[in-house]
Amino acid sequence: MEKEILGIHHITAIAGDPQKNIDFYSGILGLRMVKLTVNYDDPTTYHLYYGDEIGHPGTIITFFPWPNAPKGRIGTGQVTTTSFSIPKSSLSYWMNRLKSNGIAFEGPISRFDEQALQFSDYDGLHLELVAHDYTDNRKGWKHGPVPLEHAIRGFYHVTLTEEGYQQTASVLTRLGFRLTAEHDNQYRYEIGEVGGPSKIVDVLCQPTAPPGLVSVGTVHHVAWRTPTDEQQLSWRSEIAKMGLNVTPVIDRKYFHSIYFREPGGVLFEVATDPPGFTIDQPASELGTRLMLPPWLEPVRSRLEHELPRVNRPKPVPA
Ligand code: ZN
């Protein structure tokens, strides 16, 4: 059966304080909080989703806030940098915006044919805003604090830091990625006919870097897009054939997921595009109330009492 990976679906990371996380991603980066829910595997923890207007795949960054957990360590076997795509003419807007919000940054640094501003969120997660030559017709979030002409369009790429390189490269190739550029110890892979924003992964080979430790301020996993449940099942058998342990399909309500660890240690997920975030809320109300799966509705009042209070976005004009 023909099957394809369409690029990055979402990235999930660990945060500390949930309100500071909302202030950073909604308030400074200008993403829309598209879902306020709980971690289905640990319902006393929030699961916060941000993205564009309706959280299209390729724009979604999600967080588990662990307010009392220690800081993690960014290192090998992890997604070490998460990069967002911005219009080429927006670099100076963003330099001013970061500066006026007290966010220290480096750059713009030049790499391949792009320019990147590098900075960290309040928990130390490494982020970039990348201005580039590709066409990126995705729209930003029009009701956010960033003028639409400068708004983040979604992901540009992710960087995996690896102790070795060959086995990770071979899994990426089996998923459909192809090597399109390399510089020193950095190998760029792209997927799809044209590649480009949200279809790029860089592999950074750093044999002497310390291994990463997942906790506050680190990425937990990256998910790749698959268009249908049928293709996901087909990917599942393909991944098993690579000799990798892959989970059964898990229903995450807004998408369906399978997980496996690539040989370098990074947790990969393959997630379906449908059904998306409007399955349980109209687009105008995304993020405005705590959404729970049916099996947690009976304990809603207890959860609402236990979860830290956070400011929720207001509904927007439909
Ligand atoms: Zn995920």
XYZ file of C-alpha atoms and ligand atoms in Angstrom:
319
model
C 0.000 0.000 0.000
C 1.232 3.495 -0.847
C 1.885 5.462 2.281
C 3.472 8.774 3.006
C 4.759 10.940 5.814
C 3.697 14.540 5.182
C 6.137 16.251 7.549
C 6.040 17.286 11.202
C 2.648 16.809 12.894
C 3.417 18.138 16.398
C 6.145 18.466 18.992
C 5.563 17.749 22.676
C 7.791 19.153 25.414
C 7.887 19.444 29.200
C 7.272 22.812 30.848
C 7.395 24.052 34.442
C 4.703 26.531 35.434
C 1.630 26.302 33.111
C 0.758 30.026 33.292
C 4.300 31.066 32.334
C 4.095 28.601 29.441
C 0.836 30.199 28.251
C 2.308 33.691 28.665
C 5.295 32.731 26.521
C 3.684 30.780 23.668
C 0.426 32.753 23.413
C 1.585 36.101 24.748
C 5.043 36.472 23.203
C 5.161 34.034 20.267
C 1.519 34.774 19.420
C 0.342 31.186 18.909
C -3.262 30.275 19.632
C -3.965 27.965 22.559
C -6.119 25.486 20.651
C -6.759 23.046 23.472
C -6.692 23.093 27.264
C -6.906 19.508 28.441
C -5.115 17.054 30.736
C -2.454 14.435 30.180
C -4.606 11.340 29.569
C -1.916 9.195 31.228
C -1.717 11.516 34.291
C -4.908 13.622 34.514
C -3.665 15.849 37.355
C -1.266 17.410 34.811
C -2.426 19.776 32.085
C -1.817 19.135 28.410
C -1.580 22.490 26.610
C -1.760 22.667 22.807
C -0.799 25.708 20.728
C -0.966 26.224 16.975
C -2.487 28.319 14.219
C -6.190 29.155 13.922
C -7.407 25.556 14.300
C -4.133 23.820 15.117
C -3.355 22.439 11.679
C -0.801 19.607 11.703
C 2.645 21.143 11.294
C 1.829 24.086 13.585
C 1.136 22.266 16.876
C 3.454 22.492 19.882
C 2.171 20.850 23.055
C 3.339 20.849 26.673
C 2.977 18.818 29.816
C 3.600 21.345 32.610
C 5.331 19.692 35.584
C 5.546 22.619 38.051
C 7.502 20.703 40.699
C 9.807 18.640 38.508
C 13.546 19.318 38.173
C 15.114 20.760 35.045
C 15.962 18.233 32.344
C 19.169 18.135 30.327
C 19.269 18.843 26.617
C 21.546 16.311 24.942
C 21.906 13.389 22.570
C 18.908 11.230 21.784
C 16.589 14.235 21.806
C 15.002 16.881 19.660
C 17.331 19.662 20.784
C 15.943 22.611 18.808
C 12.402 23.397 17.661
C 12.252 25.956 14.856
C 9.333 28.045 13.632
C 8.898 29.558 10.182
C 8.527 33.340 9.864
C 8.303 35.560 6.760
C 11.662 36.687 5.436
C 10.792 40.341 5.989
C 9.889 39.765 9.649
C 13.358 39.273 11.177
C 13.694 42.795 12.521
C 10.107 42.787 13.833
C 10.923 39.653 15.839
C 14.286 40.954 17.069
C 12.460 43.983 18.479
C 9.637 41.879 19.878
C 11.982 39.493 21.705
C 14.072 42.385 23.011
C 11.060 44.335 24.281
C 9.825 41.228 26.098
C 13.203 40.704 27.774
C 14.005 37.522 25.819
C 17.749 37.257 25.090
C 18.530 35.867 21.650
C 21.448 35.157 19.359
C 21.543 35.943 15.690
C 20.384 36.225 13.072
C 22.827 33.387 12.362
C 23.236 32.152 8.776
C 22.950 28.439 8.071
C 22.391 26.795 4.707
C 20.133 29.372 2.937
C 18.377 30.663 6.023
C 18.692 33.033 8.957
C 17.775 31.999 12.472
C 17.107 33.817 15.738
C 17.994 31.488 18.609
C 16.520 31.799 22.102
C 14.956 29.778 24.906
C 11.530 29.760 26.527
C 11.171 30.405 30.293
C 12.077 26.761 31.014
C 15.188 26.654 28.819
C 13.683 24.875 25.795
C 15.775 25.758 22.724
C 13.768 27.531 20.021
C 14.409 29.297 16.731
C 12.565 31.629 14.407
C 13.774 30.983 10.870
C 13.526 33.316 7.864
C 14.126 31.416 4.618
C 13.689 31.350 0.839
C 10.937 28.730 0.672
C 7.350 29.702 -0.089
C 5.281 29.264 3.066
C 1.623 29.985 2.333
C 0.383 28.938 5.759
C -1.436 31.673 7.649
C -0.639 32.693 11.179
C -3.099 33.250 14.018
C -5.006 36.374 13.101
C -6.437 37.197 16.555
C -3.084 36.892 18.336
C -0.862 39.714 19.622
C 1.502 39.508 16.611
C 0.376 41.343 13.433
C -0.646 38.737 10.851
C 2.082 39.797 8.391
C 4.755 38.799 10.961
C 2.973 35.847 12.607
C 4.611 32.449 13.000
C 3.446 30.181 10.143
C 4.058 26.874 11.893
C 7.163 24.733 12.228
C 10.191 25.216 10.071
C 12.138 22.203 11.264
C 13.451 20.139 14.142
C 17.029 19.301 15.030
C 17.869 15.868 16.418
C 21.167 15.613 18.293
C 22.657 12.153 18.041
C 25.698 10.334 19.337
C 25.950 8.380 16.095
C 24.348 9.032 12.768
C 24.012 6.046 10.413
C 21.126 4.183 12.035
C 19.045 7.334 12.552
C 19.704 8.285 8.929
C 18.553 4.894 7.753
C 15.249 5.146 9.681
C 14.641 8.658 8.295
C 15.274 7.316 4.807
C 12.810 4.458 5.337
C 10.217 7.052 6.416
C 10.765 8.856 3.090
C 13.245 11.595 4.018
C 16.167 12.344 1.700
C 19.499 14.029 2.411
C 19.410 17.528 0.859
C 22.350 19.344 2.457
C 25.214 18.819 4.863
C 27.682 21.044 6.623
C 30.323 19.781 9.079
C 28.432 17.499 11.460
C 24.955 18.690 10.432
C 22.897 16.640 7.962
C 19.672 18.059 6.537
C 16.829 15.773 5.468
C 13.627 16.806 3.735
C 10.456 14.968 2.835
C 7.905 15.411 0.037
C 8.524 16.659 -3.487
C 9.634 20.163 -2.522
C 10.493 19.755 1.144
C 10.620 23.091 2.948
C 8.875 24.371 6.087
C 7.629 21.615 8.447
C 9.182 18.988 6.161
C 12.798 19.384 7.321
C 14.802 17.558 9.959
C 18.435 18.251 10.772
C 20.574 15.548 12.339
C 23.405 16.980 14.401
C 26.062 14.371 15.118
C 27.709 15.137 18.489
C 29.412 12.000 19.808
C 30.890 13.771 22.847
C 27.730 15.596 24.000
C 26.053 14.280 27.174
C 22.919 12.197 26.778
C 19.681 14.132 27.166
C 17.467 13.729 30.203
C 13.750 14.334 29.731
C 12.284 16.764 32.261
C 11.403 20.466 32.399
C 12.767 22.394 29.410
C 13.271 19.441 27.051
C 11.350 17.941 24.145
C 9.535 14.691 24.908
C 8.865 13.575 21.324
C 8.270 14.638 17.746
C 5.287 13.352 15.765
C 5.204 12.881 11.982
C 2.040 13.336 9.920
C 0.197 10.536 8.216
C -3.033 11.324 6.294
C -5.208 8.345 7.287
C -5.692 5.526 9.800
C -5.063 2.996 7.005
C -1.680 4.509 6.199
C -0.835 4.612 9.885
C -1.400 0.851 10.149
C 0.755 0.355 7.113
C 3.505 2.464 8.721
C 3.116 0.431 11.878
C 4.020 -2.801 10.087
C 6.833 -1.061 8.197
C 8.336 0.197 11.486
C 8.034 -3.259 13.034
C 9.881 -4.617 9.978
C 12.746 -2.203 10.768
C 13.140 -4.156 14.012
C 11.831 -1.291 16.171
C 9.359 -1.670 19.027
C 6.208 0.156 18.020
C 3.120 0.669 20.188
C -0.422 -0.249 19.177
C -2.560 2.617 17.866
C -3.533 4.902 20.767
C -6.555 7.231 20.551
C -5.437 10.749 21.523
C -8.908 12.129 20.648
C -7.564 14.853 18.316
C -5.420 12.355 16.378
C -4.439 8.695 16.543
C -0.882 7.792 17.480
C 1.777 5.120 17.341
C 5.137 5.583 19.080
C 8.598 4.111 18.636
C 12.146 5.064 19.555
C 14.552 5.603 16.663
C 17.941 3.913 17.157
C 19.580 7.116 18.453
C 17.027 7.343 21.257
C 14.623 10.058 20.067
C 10.971 9.181 20.681
C 9.084 9.344 17.371
C 5.318 9.275 16.910
C 3.292 8.848 13.739
C 0.003 10.750 14.140
C -3.024 11.013 11.852
C -4.128 14.382 10.459
C -7.814 13.760 11.331
C -9.927 14.321 13.325
C -8.336 17.570 14.626
C -9.146 20.031 17.403
C -12.646 21.045 16.305
C -13.962 17.564 17.100
C -15.122 18.665 20.570
C -15.223 22.510 20.353
C -16.206 24.984 17.625
C -13.241 26.836 16.101
C -14.258 30.099 17.790
C -14.048 28.516 21.269
C -10.835 26.516 21.029
C -8.845 26.661 24.268
C -11.515 28.562 26.220
C -12.471 25.750 28.628
C -10.971 22.603 30.081
C -11.809 19.725 27.751
C -11.841 16.191 29.163
C -12.261 12.795 27.538
C -15.565 11.054 28.459
C -13.951 8.771 31.038
C -12.677 11.768 33.033
C -15.914 13.823 32.960
C -17.165 12.124 36.175
C -14.137 13.550 38.061
C -14.164 16.994 36.378
C -14.848 18.991 39.542
C -12.041 17.245 41.440
C -9.588 17.817 38.556
C -10.601 21.476 38.197
C -9.933 21.883 41.906
C -6.525 20.120 41.804
C -5.142 21.651 38.595
C -3.376 25.018 38.966
C -5.493 28.015 37.926
C -4.579 29.457 34.515
C -5.918 32.308 32.377
C -7.903 30.984 29.445
C -8.297 32.749 26.108
C -11.614 34.420 25.310
C -13.759 33.099 22.448
C -13.087 34.849 19.135
C -15.579 35.953 16.452
C -16.739 32.810 14.628
Zn 2.514 13.343 20.560
